[in-house]
Structure formats: structure tokens, C-alpha cells
Coordinates of C-alpha atoms and ligand atoms in Angstrom, one line a residue:
X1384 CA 0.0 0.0 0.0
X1385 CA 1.3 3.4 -1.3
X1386 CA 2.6 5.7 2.1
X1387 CA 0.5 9.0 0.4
X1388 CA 2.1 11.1 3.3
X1389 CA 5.2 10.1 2.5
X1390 CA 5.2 10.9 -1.3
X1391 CA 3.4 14.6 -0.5
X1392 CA 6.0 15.3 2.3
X1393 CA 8.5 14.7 -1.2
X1394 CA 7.2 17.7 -2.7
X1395 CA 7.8 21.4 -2.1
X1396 CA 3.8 22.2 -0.9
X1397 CA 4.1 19.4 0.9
X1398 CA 7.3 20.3 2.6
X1399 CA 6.3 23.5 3.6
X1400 CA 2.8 23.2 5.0
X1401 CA 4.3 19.8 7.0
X1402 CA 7.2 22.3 8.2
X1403 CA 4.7 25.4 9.0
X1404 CA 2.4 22.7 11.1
X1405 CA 5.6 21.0 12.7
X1406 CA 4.5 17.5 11.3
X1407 CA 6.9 14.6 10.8
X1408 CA 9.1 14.7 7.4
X1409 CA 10.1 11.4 6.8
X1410 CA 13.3 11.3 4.2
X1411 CA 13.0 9.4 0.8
X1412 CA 15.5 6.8 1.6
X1413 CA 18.1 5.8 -0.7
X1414 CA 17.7 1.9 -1.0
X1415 CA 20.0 0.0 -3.4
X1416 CA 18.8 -1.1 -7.1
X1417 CA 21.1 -2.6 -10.1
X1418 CA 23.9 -0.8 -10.7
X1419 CA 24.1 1.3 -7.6
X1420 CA 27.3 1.3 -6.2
X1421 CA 27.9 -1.0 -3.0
X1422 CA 28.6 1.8 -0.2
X1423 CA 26.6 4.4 0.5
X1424 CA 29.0 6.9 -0.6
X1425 CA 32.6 7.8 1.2
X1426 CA 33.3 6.6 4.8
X1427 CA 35.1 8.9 7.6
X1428 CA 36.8 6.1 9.2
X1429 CA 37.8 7.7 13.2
X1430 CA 39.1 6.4 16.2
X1431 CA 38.1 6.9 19.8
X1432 CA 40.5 5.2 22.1
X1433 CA 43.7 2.8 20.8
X1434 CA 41.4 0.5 18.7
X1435 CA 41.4 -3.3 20.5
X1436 CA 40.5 -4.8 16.9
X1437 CA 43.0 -7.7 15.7
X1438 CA 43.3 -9.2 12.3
X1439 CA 43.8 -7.2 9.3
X1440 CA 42.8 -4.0 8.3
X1441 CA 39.0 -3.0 6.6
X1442 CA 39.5 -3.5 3.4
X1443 CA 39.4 -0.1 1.3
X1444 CA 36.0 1.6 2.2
X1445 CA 35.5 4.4 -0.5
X1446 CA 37.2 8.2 1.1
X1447 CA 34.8 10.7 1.1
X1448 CA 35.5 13.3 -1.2
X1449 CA 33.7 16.3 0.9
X1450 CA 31.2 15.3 3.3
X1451 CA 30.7 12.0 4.4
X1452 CA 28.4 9.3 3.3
X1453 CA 29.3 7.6 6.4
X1454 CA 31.2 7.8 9.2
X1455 CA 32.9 4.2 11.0
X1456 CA 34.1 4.7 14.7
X1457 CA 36.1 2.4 16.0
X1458 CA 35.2 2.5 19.7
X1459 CA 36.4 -0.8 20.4
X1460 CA 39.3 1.0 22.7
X1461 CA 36.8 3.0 24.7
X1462 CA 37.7 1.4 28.4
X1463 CA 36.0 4.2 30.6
X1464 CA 33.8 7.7 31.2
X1465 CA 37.0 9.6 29.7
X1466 CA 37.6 7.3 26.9
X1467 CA 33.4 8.4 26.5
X1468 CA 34.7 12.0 25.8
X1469 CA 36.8 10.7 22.5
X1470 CA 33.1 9.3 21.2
X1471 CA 31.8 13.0 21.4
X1472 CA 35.1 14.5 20.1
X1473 CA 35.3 12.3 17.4
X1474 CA 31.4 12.7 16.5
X1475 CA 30.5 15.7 17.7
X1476 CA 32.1 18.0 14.2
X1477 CA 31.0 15.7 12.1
X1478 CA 27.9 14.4 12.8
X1479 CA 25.6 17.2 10.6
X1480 CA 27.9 17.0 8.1
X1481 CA 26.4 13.0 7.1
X1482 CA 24.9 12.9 4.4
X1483 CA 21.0 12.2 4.1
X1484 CA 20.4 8.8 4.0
X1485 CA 24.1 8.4 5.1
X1486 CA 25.5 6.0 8.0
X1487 CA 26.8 5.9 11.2
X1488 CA 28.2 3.0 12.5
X1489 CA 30.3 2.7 15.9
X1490 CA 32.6 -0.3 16.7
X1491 CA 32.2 -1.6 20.3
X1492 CA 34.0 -4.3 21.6
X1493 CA 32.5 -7.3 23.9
X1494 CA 31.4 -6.3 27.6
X1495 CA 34.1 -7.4 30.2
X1496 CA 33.1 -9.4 32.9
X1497 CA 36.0 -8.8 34.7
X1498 CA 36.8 -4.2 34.2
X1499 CA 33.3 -3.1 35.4
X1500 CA 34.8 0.4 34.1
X1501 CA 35.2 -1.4 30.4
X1502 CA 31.8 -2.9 30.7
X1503 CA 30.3 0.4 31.3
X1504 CA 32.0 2.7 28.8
X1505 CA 30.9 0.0 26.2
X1506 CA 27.5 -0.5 27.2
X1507 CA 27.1 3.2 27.0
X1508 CA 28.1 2.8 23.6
X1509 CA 24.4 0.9 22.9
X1510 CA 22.5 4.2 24.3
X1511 CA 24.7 6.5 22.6
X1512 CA 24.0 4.9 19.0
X1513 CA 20.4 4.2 19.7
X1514 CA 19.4 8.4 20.8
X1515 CA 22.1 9.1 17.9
X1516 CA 19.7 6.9 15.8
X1517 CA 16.4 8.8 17.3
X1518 CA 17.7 12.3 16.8
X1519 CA 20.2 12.1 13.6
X1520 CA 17.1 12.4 10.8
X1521 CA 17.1 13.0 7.0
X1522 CA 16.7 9.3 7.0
X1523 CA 20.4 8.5 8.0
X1524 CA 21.1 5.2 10.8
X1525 CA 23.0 4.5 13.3
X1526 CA 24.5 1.0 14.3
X1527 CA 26.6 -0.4 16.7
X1528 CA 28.6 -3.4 15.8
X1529 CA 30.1 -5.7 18.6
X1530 CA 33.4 -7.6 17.5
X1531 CA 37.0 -8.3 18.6
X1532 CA 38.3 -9.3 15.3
X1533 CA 37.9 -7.6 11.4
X1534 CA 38.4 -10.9 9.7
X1535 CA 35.0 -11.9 10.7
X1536 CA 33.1 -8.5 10.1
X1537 CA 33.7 -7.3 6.5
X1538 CA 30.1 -8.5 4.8
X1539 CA 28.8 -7.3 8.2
X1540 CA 30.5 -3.5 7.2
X1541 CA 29.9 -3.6 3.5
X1542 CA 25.6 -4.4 4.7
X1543 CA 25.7 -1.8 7.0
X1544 CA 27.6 0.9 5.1
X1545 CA 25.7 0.5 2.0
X1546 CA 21.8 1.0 0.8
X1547 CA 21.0 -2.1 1.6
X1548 CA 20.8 -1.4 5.1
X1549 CA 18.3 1.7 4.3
X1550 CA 15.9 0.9 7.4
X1551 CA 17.8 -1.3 9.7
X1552 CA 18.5 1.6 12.6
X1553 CA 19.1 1.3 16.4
X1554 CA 20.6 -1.7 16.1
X1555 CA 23.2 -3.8 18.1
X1556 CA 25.0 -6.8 16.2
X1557 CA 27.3 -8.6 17.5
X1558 CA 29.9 -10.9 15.3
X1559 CA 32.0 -13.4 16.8
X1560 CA 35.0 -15.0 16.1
X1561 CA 35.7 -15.5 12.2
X1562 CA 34.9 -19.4 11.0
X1563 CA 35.7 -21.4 7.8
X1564 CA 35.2 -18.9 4.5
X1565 CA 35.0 -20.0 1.4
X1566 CA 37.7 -18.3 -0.1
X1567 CA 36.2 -17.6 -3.8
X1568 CA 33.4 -16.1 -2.7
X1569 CA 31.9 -13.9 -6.0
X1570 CA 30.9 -10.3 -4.7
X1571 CA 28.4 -10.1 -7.3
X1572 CA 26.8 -13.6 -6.6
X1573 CA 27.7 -14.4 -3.1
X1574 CA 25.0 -16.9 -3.4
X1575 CA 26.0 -19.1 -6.6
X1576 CA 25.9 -22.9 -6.2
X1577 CA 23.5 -22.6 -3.6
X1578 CA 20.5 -23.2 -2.6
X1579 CA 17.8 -21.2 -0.3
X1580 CA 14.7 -22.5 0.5
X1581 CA 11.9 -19.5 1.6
X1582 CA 9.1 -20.7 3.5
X1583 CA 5.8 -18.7 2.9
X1584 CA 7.5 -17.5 -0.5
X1585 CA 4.8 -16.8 -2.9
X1586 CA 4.0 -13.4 -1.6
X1587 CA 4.8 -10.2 0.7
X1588 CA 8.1 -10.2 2.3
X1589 CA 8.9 -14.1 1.4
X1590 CA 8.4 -13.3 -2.3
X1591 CA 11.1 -10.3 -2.0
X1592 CA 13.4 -12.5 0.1
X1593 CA 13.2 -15.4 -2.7
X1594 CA 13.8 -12.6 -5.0
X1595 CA 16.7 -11.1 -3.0
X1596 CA 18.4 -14.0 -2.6
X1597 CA 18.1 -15.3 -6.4
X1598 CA 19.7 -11.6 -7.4
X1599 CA 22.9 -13.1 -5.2
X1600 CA 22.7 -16.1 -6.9
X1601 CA 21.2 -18.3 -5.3
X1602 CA 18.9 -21.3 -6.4
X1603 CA 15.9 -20.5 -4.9
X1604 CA 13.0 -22.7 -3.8
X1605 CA 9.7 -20.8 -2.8
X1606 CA 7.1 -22.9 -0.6
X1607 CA 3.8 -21.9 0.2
X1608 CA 0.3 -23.6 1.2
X1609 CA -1.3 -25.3 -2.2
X1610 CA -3.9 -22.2 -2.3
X1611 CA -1.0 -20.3 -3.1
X1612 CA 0.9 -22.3 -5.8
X1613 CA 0.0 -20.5 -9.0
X1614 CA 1.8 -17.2 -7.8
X1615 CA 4.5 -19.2 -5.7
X1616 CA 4.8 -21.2 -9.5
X1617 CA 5.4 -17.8 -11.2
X1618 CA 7.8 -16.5 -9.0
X1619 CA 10.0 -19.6 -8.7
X1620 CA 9.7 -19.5 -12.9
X1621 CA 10.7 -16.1 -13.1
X1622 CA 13.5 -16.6 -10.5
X1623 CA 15.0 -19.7 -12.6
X1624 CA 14.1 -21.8 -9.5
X1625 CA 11.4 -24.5 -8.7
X1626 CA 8.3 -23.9 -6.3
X1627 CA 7.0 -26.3 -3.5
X1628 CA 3.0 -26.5 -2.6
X1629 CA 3.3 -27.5 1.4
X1630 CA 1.3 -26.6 4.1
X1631 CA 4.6 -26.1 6.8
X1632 CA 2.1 -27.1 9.7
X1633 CA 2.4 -30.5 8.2
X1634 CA 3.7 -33.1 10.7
X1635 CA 6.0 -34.6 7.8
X1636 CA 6.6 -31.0 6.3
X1637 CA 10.7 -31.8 7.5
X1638 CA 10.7 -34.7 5.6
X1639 CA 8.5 -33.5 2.1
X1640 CA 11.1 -30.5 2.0
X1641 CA 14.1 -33.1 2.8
X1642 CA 12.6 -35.2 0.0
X1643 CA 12.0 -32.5 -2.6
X1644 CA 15.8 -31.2 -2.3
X1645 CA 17.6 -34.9 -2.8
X1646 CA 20.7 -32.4 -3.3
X1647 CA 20.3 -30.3 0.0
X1648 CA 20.4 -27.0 1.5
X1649 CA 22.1 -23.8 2.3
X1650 CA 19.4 -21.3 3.5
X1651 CA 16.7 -21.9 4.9
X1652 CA 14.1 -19.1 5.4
X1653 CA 10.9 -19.5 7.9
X1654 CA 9.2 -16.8 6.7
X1655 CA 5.9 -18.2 6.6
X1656 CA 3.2 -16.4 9.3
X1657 CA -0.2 -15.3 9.9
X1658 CA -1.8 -12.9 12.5
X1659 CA -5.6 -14.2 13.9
X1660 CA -5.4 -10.9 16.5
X1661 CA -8.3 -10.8 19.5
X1662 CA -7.3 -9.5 23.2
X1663 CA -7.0 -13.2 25.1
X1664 CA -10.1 -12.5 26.7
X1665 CA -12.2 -13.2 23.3
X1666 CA -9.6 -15.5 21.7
X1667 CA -10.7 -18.8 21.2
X1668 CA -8.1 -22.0 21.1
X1669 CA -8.3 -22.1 18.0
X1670 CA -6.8 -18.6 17.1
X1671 CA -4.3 -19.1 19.5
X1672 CA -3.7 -22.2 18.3
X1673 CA -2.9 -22.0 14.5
X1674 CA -0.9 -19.0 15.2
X1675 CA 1.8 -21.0 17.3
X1676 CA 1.7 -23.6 15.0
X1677 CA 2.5 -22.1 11.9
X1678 CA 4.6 -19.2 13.7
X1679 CA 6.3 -21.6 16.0
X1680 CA 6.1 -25.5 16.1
X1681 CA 6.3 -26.0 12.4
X1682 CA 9.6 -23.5 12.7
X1683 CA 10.5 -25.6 15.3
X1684 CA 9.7 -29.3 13.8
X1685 CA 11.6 -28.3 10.4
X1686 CA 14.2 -27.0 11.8
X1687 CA 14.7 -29.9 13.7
X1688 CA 13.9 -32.3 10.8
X1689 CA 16.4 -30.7 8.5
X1690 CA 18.9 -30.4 10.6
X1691 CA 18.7 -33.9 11.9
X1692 CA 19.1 -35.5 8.2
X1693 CA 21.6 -33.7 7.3
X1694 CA 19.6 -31.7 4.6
X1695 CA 21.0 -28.2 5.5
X1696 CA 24.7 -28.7 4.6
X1697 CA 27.5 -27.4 6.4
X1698 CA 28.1 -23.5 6.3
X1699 CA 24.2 -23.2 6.2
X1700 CA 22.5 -21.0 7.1
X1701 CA 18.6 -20.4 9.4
X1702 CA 17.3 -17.0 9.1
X1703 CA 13.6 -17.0 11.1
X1704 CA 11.3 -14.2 10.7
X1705 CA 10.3 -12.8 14.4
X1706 CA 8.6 -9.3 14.8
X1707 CA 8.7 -6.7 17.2
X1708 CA 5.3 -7.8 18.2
X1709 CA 7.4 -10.7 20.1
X1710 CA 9.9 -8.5 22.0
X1711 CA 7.9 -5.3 22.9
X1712 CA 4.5 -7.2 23.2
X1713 CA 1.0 -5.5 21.2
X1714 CA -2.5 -5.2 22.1
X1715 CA -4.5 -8.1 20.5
X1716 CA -1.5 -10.4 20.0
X1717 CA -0.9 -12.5 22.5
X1718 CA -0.7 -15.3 20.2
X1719 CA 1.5 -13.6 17.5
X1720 CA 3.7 -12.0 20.3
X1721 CA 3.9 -15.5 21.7
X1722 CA 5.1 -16.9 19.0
X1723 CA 7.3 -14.5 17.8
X1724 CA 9.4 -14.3 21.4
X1725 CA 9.6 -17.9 20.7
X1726 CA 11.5 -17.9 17.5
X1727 CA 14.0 -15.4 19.2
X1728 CA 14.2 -17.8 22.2
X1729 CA 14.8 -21.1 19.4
X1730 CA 17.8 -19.3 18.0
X1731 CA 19.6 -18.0 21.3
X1732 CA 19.4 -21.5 22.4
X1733 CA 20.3 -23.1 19.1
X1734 CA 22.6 -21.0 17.5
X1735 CA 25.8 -21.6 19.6
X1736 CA 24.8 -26.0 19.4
X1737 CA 24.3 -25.7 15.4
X1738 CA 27.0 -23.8 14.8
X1739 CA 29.1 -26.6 17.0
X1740 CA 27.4 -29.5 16.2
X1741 CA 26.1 -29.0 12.0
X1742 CA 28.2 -25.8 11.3
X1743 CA 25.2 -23.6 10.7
X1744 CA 24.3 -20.0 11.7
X1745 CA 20.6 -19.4 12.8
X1746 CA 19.5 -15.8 13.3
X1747 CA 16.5 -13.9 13.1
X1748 CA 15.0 -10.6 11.8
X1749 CA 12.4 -8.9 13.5
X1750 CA 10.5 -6.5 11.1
X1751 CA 8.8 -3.6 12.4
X1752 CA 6.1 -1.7 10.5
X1753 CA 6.4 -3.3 6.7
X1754 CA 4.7 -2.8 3.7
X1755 CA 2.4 -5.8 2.9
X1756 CA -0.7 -7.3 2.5
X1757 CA -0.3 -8.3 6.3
X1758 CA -0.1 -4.5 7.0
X1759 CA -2.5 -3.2 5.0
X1760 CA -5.4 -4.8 6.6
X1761 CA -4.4 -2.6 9.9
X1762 CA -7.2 -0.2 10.2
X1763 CA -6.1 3.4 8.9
X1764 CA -5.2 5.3 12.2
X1765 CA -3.4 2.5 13.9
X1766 CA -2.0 1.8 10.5
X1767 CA -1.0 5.5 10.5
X1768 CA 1.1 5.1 13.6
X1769 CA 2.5 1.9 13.0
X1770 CA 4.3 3.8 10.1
X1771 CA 5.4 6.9 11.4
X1772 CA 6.5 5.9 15.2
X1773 CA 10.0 4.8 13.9
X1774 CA 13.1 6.9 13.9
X1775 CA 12.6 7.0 10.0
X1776 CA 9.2 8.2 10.0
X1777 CA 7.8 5.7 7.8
X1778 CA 7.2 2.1 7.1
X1779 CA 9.7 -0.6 5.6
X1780 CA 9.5 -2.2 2.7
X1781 CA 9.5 -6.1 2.0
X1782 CA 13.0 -5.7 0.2
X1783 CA 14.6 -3.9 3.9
X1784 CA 13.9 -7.7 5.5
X1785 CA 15.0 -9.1 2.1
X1786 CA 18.5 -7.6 2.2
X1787 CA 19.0 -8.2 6.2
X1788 CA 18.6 -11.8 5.3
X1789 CA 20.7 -11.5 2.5
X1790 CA 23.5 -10.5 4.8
X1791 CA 22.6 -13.0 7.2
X1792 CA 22.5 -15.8 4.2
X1793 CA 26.1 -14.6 2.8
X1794 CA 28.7 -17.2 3.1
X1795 CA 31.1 -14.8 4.6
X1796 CA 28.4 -14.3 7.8
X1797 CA 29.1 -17.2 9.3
X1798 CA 30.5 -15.4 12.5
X1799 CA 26.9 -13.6 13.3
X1800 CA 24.9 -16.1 14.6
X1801 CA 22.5 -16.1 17.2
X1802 CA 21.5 -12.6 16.3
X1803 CA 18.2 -10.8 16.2
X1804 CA 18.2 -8.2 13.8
X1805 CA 15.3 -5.5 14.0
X1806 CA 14.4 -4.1 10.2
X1807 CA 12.3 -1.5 11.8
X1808 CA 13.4 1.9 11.6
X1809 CA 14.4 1.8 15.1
X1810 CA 10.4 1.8 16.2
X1811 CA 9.4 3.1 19.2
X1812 CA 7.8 -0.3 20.4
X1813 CA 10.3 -2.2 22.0
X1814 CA 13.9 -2.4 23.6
Ligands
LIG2651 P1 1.9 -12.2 4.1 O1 0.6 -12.6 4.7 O2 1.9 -11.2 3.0 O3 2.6 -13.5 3.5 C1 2.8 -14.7 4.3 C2 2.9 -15.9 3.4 O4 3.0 -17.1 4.2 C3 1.7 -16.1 2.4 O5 2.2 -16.3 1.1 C4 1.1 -17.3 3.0 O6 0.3 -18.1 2.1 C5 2.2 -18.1 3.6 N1 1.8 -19.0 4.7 C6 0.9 -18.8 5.7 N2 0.7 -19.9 6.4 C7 1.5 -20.9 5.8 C8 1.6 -22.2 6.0 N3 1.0 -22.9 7.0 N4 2.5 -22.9 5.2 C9 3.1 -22.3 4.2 N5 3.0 -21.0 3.9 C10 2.2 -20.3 4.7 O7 2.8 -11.8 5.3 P2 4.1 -10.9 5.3 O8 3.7 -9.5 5.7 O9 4.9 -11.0 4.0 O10 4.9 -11.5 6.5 C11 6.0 -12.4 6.3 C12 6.6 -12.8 7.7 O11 7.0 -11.6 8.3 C13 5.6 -13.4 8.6 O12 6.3 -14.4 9.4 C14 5.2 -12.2 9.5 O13 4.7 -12.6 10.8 C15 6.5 -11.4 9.6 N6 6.3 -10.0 9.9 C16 5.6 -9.2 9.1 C17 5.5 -7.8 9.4 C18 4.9 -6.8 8.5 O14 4.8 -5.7 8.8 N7 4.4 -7.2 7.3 C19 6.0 -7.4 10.6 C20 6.6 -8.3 11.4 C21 6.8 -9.6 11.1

């Protein structure tokens, strides 16, 4: 559904009657589209404290020209309140100087359990990017990256600092220690040879995600219940890949996907979910109960089913779909907010286990306000709201979730796992 607001607030009437009545003025964001350049423009690269990174240097981030596209702080060296003061030296000149839709992303190291002092300079870090993300406007983000070593972070960067990332703000990622890479990764395909399966594919978000990650490369397989065939059917055809009419509630659904891919899997995308909102007090079973199920247990019973024969290969990769309706909670969806916390709760637990156990990552996004079908049926003024309380003033679109699991999918991710990533515009609702 068209944001109206957003496309008057583009033009000049529209500017200044929205300016004279001190309404929101959400930017146009820059998102990326073929043969846009990778980065968002030049990068400031500064330093607060004596960087704690090991491992090589960034590779060559474009140098801006005049003012930045982005700025990178390495903050990894900030060890107390004084070390604090670098952050605003280093920030403070430069900070209106960003481009509009430009980026700001701070490297923070891991919190010490043993320095108190270290563990609190850092964790300040987390509220310093997330107000810098509420107040910096004109559609530019800020994001705070968690690492100890570069050799692990570089797809990470290159997401972050580029258009891709257009309405992933607020956000706090941490990447671990750097695992197996495939060395001939193609930076144009990232994806090729492999294959991505995308639950609830035919439409919405899923249908940009199985479009997303065939543009990388990948061979895509797009599932969705047998009502939906003939549109998951054109999509696979147009995508060069195959489609696969399965109800995911199934109990054998593991095994008819296992089946279906006798050459196995890379990515695997649980994207299919439904709302059946009521306040608990007029919600029958019934509602609760085919929300968790397709939300939840059948998330739950593939995973385990794939994993288990050996489906998703090595260096795979689980990318679930939460929602910030599981982590700040919503009126009318204790069923949905339910199931939603429980996907975050599946890939804390199993992220560190598959990673050991069947080399795989498993991470989650957690859209905010995006524009679907899904979305759409909101009535207007809570619909209204649901758009404009986010940093960015407006709603997502299916492609922001797309590209966040495109990162997560990469082959060079493999040290973010257990992750839940917010594509929300830094909303209001929520940590
Ligand atoms: P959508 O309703 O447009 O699409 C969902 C797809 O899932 C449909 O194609 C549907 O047929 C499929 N599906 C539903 N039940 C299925 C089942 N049992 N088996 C197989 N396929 C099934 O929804 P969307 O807005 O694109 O949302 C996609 C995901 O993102 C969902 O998990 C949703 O909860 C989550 N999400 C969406 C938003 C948003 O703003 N749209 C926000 C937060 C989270």
C-alpha cells in the first residue's frame, strides 16, 4: 500500500505546509537497485580510544571526497567515562555533516566481565547509538557493531555501510570469532551454487526474500500452502528456480522438504506467518492455536527435521522471521507476540549448538512496520502510527527484510549467529 504522506512530504507544498504545522518529514531513503554502487558513498573512518581490533585491516572503504556518506568509529578502545569523551570529540564535528540517507556505524568491543569500568563505557556505547539513531534524521542510521576481530566482520561493514541497510537503525549486532570462509566467494553472486529454500515465498516479504536472494545467486526454492501455488509457481519460474506446494504445519513437512531437495540446502528461510489478533479474553483455542503452529512449532519441527538428516549442509545457514510484536508485546496479540518471542528464544538457544554440532548459523530478523498485505489490513489510524512511530518516519518495505537476510545468508556471515536483527526503523515499540 502506497505511504500517500510520505510521497506529499517529497514535494515542495508538501514540505512547507508539513514544516509550518511542525509534522513529521520522513526522508525518501536511498535503497539500493542494479547498478548502484555497494557503499553508501565515502566513509570517515575515526578512532576513539587505541582500537582493540586484531586481524587485518577493513579493506578499502571508498574516502569521502567532501562530506561523508558515512562515518565508522572504532570504539572498540573505549575502556571508561574519559575514553566516552573521545566518542563525542570524534562525532561531535561531524555528525551534521552526514549525508541524508548516510550512515553511522560505531565499533564496540564485547562487555568485560572482569573491568566493570570497560563494561560500562561499552555498554554506553548501545544508548549513545540508539538516541544518535532517534535524533540524527534525513533518514540517515546508526548502528553499533560488537566484534573483537575484522576478519570476521567485513560482509557485516559492506551491509551496513551500503543502501541495503536503508531501514535497519538502532541496532546492536554482535559478530563473533571468524569461521571457515570460502575463499572464492563472487561479490556479485555471493550466493551461486547454492540453494535457499523461503518458507511462505509466494508473496509479501517471502516473495522479496526469494527474490533477493536469487539476485545473489542463489537457487531459490519458494514454498507456500497449495492455495498459493499458482503465484508461488510464477515467482519460482521467473527466478529460474522451482516452487514447493506444502502446508509447513504439516507433521511430515521436515521430511516433504528433505525429499523435494535430494541435493540439500544452504538457506533456509521461515518466513511463513499469519496474525488471527483478538485481546485473550475473546480468543478462542483455535486462534491461539494455528498462530503458534505455523509461527512456532512447524519452525521448530523443520528445523529440527532438516537439521537432523543432514539436509542443510555445512556453512548453512537459518534465518527466522520474528517481529517486534514478540519482543515489545501488542495489544491483541498475545498469540502472535507469543510466538514471535519464541523464535528469538529457538535461535539464542540453538545458535551456539548448530554452529558446533552442524556448522550452521541461525538468526532472526524482527520486522517492524512493513509494507504488505499483512499490513495493509491494519485499520487506517493505527496503521498511521504503525508507520510513522520509527526513527525514520515511515514504514519498511519487503526488500529492507530481504536484504537483512541476504547479509545473514552470505557465506562470509558465518560469524553472526545467534542474532536478532530489527528491520524497523528503530520503532518506538520495543527495547
Ligand atoms: P503475508 O501474509 O503477506 O505472507 C505470508 C505468506 O506465508 C503467504 O504467502 C502465506 O500463504 C504463507 N503461509 C501462511 N501460512 C502458511 C503455512 N502454514 N504454510 C506455508 N505457507 C504459509 O505476510 P508478510 O507480511 O509478508 O509477512 C511475512 C513474515 O514476516 C511473517 O512471518 C510475519 O509474521 C512477519 N512479519 C511481518 C511484518 C509486516 O509488517 N508485514 C512485521 C513483522 C513480522
Amino acid at each position: 500500500m502506497a505511504d500517500r504522506y510520505l510521497s506529499f512530504t517529497g514535494t515542495a507544498p508538501g514540505r512547507f505546509l508539513t514544516r509550518r504545522l511542525g509534522l513529521p518529514q520522513p526522508a525518501a531513503l536511498r535503497r539500493w537497485s542494479p547498478g548502484s554502487p555497494g557503499f553508501v558513498g565515502g566513509v570517515l573512518h575515526l578512532t576513539a580510544g587505541k582500537s582493540e581490533l586484531s586481524g587485518p585491516a577493513f579493506p578499502e572503504f571508498p574516502s569521502p571526497s567532501d562530506a561523508p556518506a558515512a562515518v565508522l568509529l572504532d570504539a572498540t578502545g573505549v575502556r571508561d567515562v574519559e575514553g566516552l569523551a573521545e566518542v563525542h570529540a570524534a562525532l561531535h564535528p561531524v555528525v551534521r555533516s552526514v549525508d541524508a540517507s548516510g550512515r553511522v556505524v560505531v565499533l564496540g568491543a564485547p562487555l568485560s566481565s572482569g573491568d566493570h569500568h570497560q563494561a560500562a563505557a561499552q555498554q554506553a556505547l548501545e544508548g549513545f547509538t540508539r538516541s544518535l539513531g532517534k535524533e540524527i534524521g534525513r533518514g540517515r542510521t546508526v548502528n553499533l557493531v560488537r566484534l573483537t576481530d575484522t576478519s570476521a566482520a567485513e560482509s557485516t561493514l559492506r551491509f551496513l555501510l551500503s543502501p541495503k541497510s536503508a531501514y535497519v537503525s538502532g541496532q546492536v549486532i554482535e559478530v563473533g570469532q571468524p569461521q571457515e570462509v570460502d575463499v572464492d566467494i563472487d561479490r556479485d553472486l555471493p550466493l551461486a551454487g547454492r540453494t535457499a529454500l523461503v518458507t511462505g515465498g509466494a508473496r509479501g516479504i517471502g516473495a522479496a526474500v526469494a527474490e533477493t536472494l536469487a539476485r545473489d545467486g542463489a537457487r531459490v526454492v519458494v514454498l507456500d500452502v497449495p492455495g498459493a501455488s499458482a503465484d508461488a509457481e510464477r515467482l519460482a519460474a521467473r527466478l529460474g528456480g522451482s516452487s514447493l506446494a506444502l502446508d509447513v504445519t504439516a507433521p511430515d513437512a521436515g521430511a516433504r522438504i528433505a525429499e523435494a531437495l535430494p541435493d540439500c540446502l544452504d538457506v533456509l528461510v521461515h518466513n511463513a506467518g499469519i496474525t488471527r489478533d483478538r485481546r485473550l479474553a475473546n480468543m478462542p483455542a483455535e486462534r491461539w492455536s494455528s498462530v503458534l503452529d505455523v509461527n512456532l512449532a512447524s519452525v521448530l519441527r523443520t528445523t529440527d527435521a532438516l537439521l537432523e538428516t543432514g539436509t542443510l549442509r555445512r556453512g548453512g545457514r537459518i534465518v527466522a522471521t520474528a517481529s517486534i510484536a514478540g519482543l515489545a508485546g501488542n495489544t491483541g496479540q498475545t498469540n502472535y507476540g507469543a510466538s514471535k518471542a519464541g523464535v528469538v528464544g529457538l535461535v539464542r538457544s540453538l545458535a551456539p549448538r548448530a554452529a558446533a554440532e552442524h556448522g550452521v548459523t541461525v538468526n532472526a530478523v524482527a520486522p517492524g512496520f512493513i509494507e504488505t498485505k499483512m499490513t495493509a489490513a491494519i485499520p487506517l489510524f493505527i496503521r498511521e502510527a504503525g508507520r510513522r512511530m520509527n526513527s525514520l518516519g515511515q514504514g519498511g518495505l519487503p526488500v529492507d527484510v530481504a536484504e537483512t537476510t541476504a547479509w545473514l545468508a552470505h557465506p562470509a556471515s558465518g560469524a553472526v549467529n545467534g542474532q536478532v536483527v530489527r528491520v524497523c526503523g528503530q520503532s518506538l515499540l520495543g527495547a
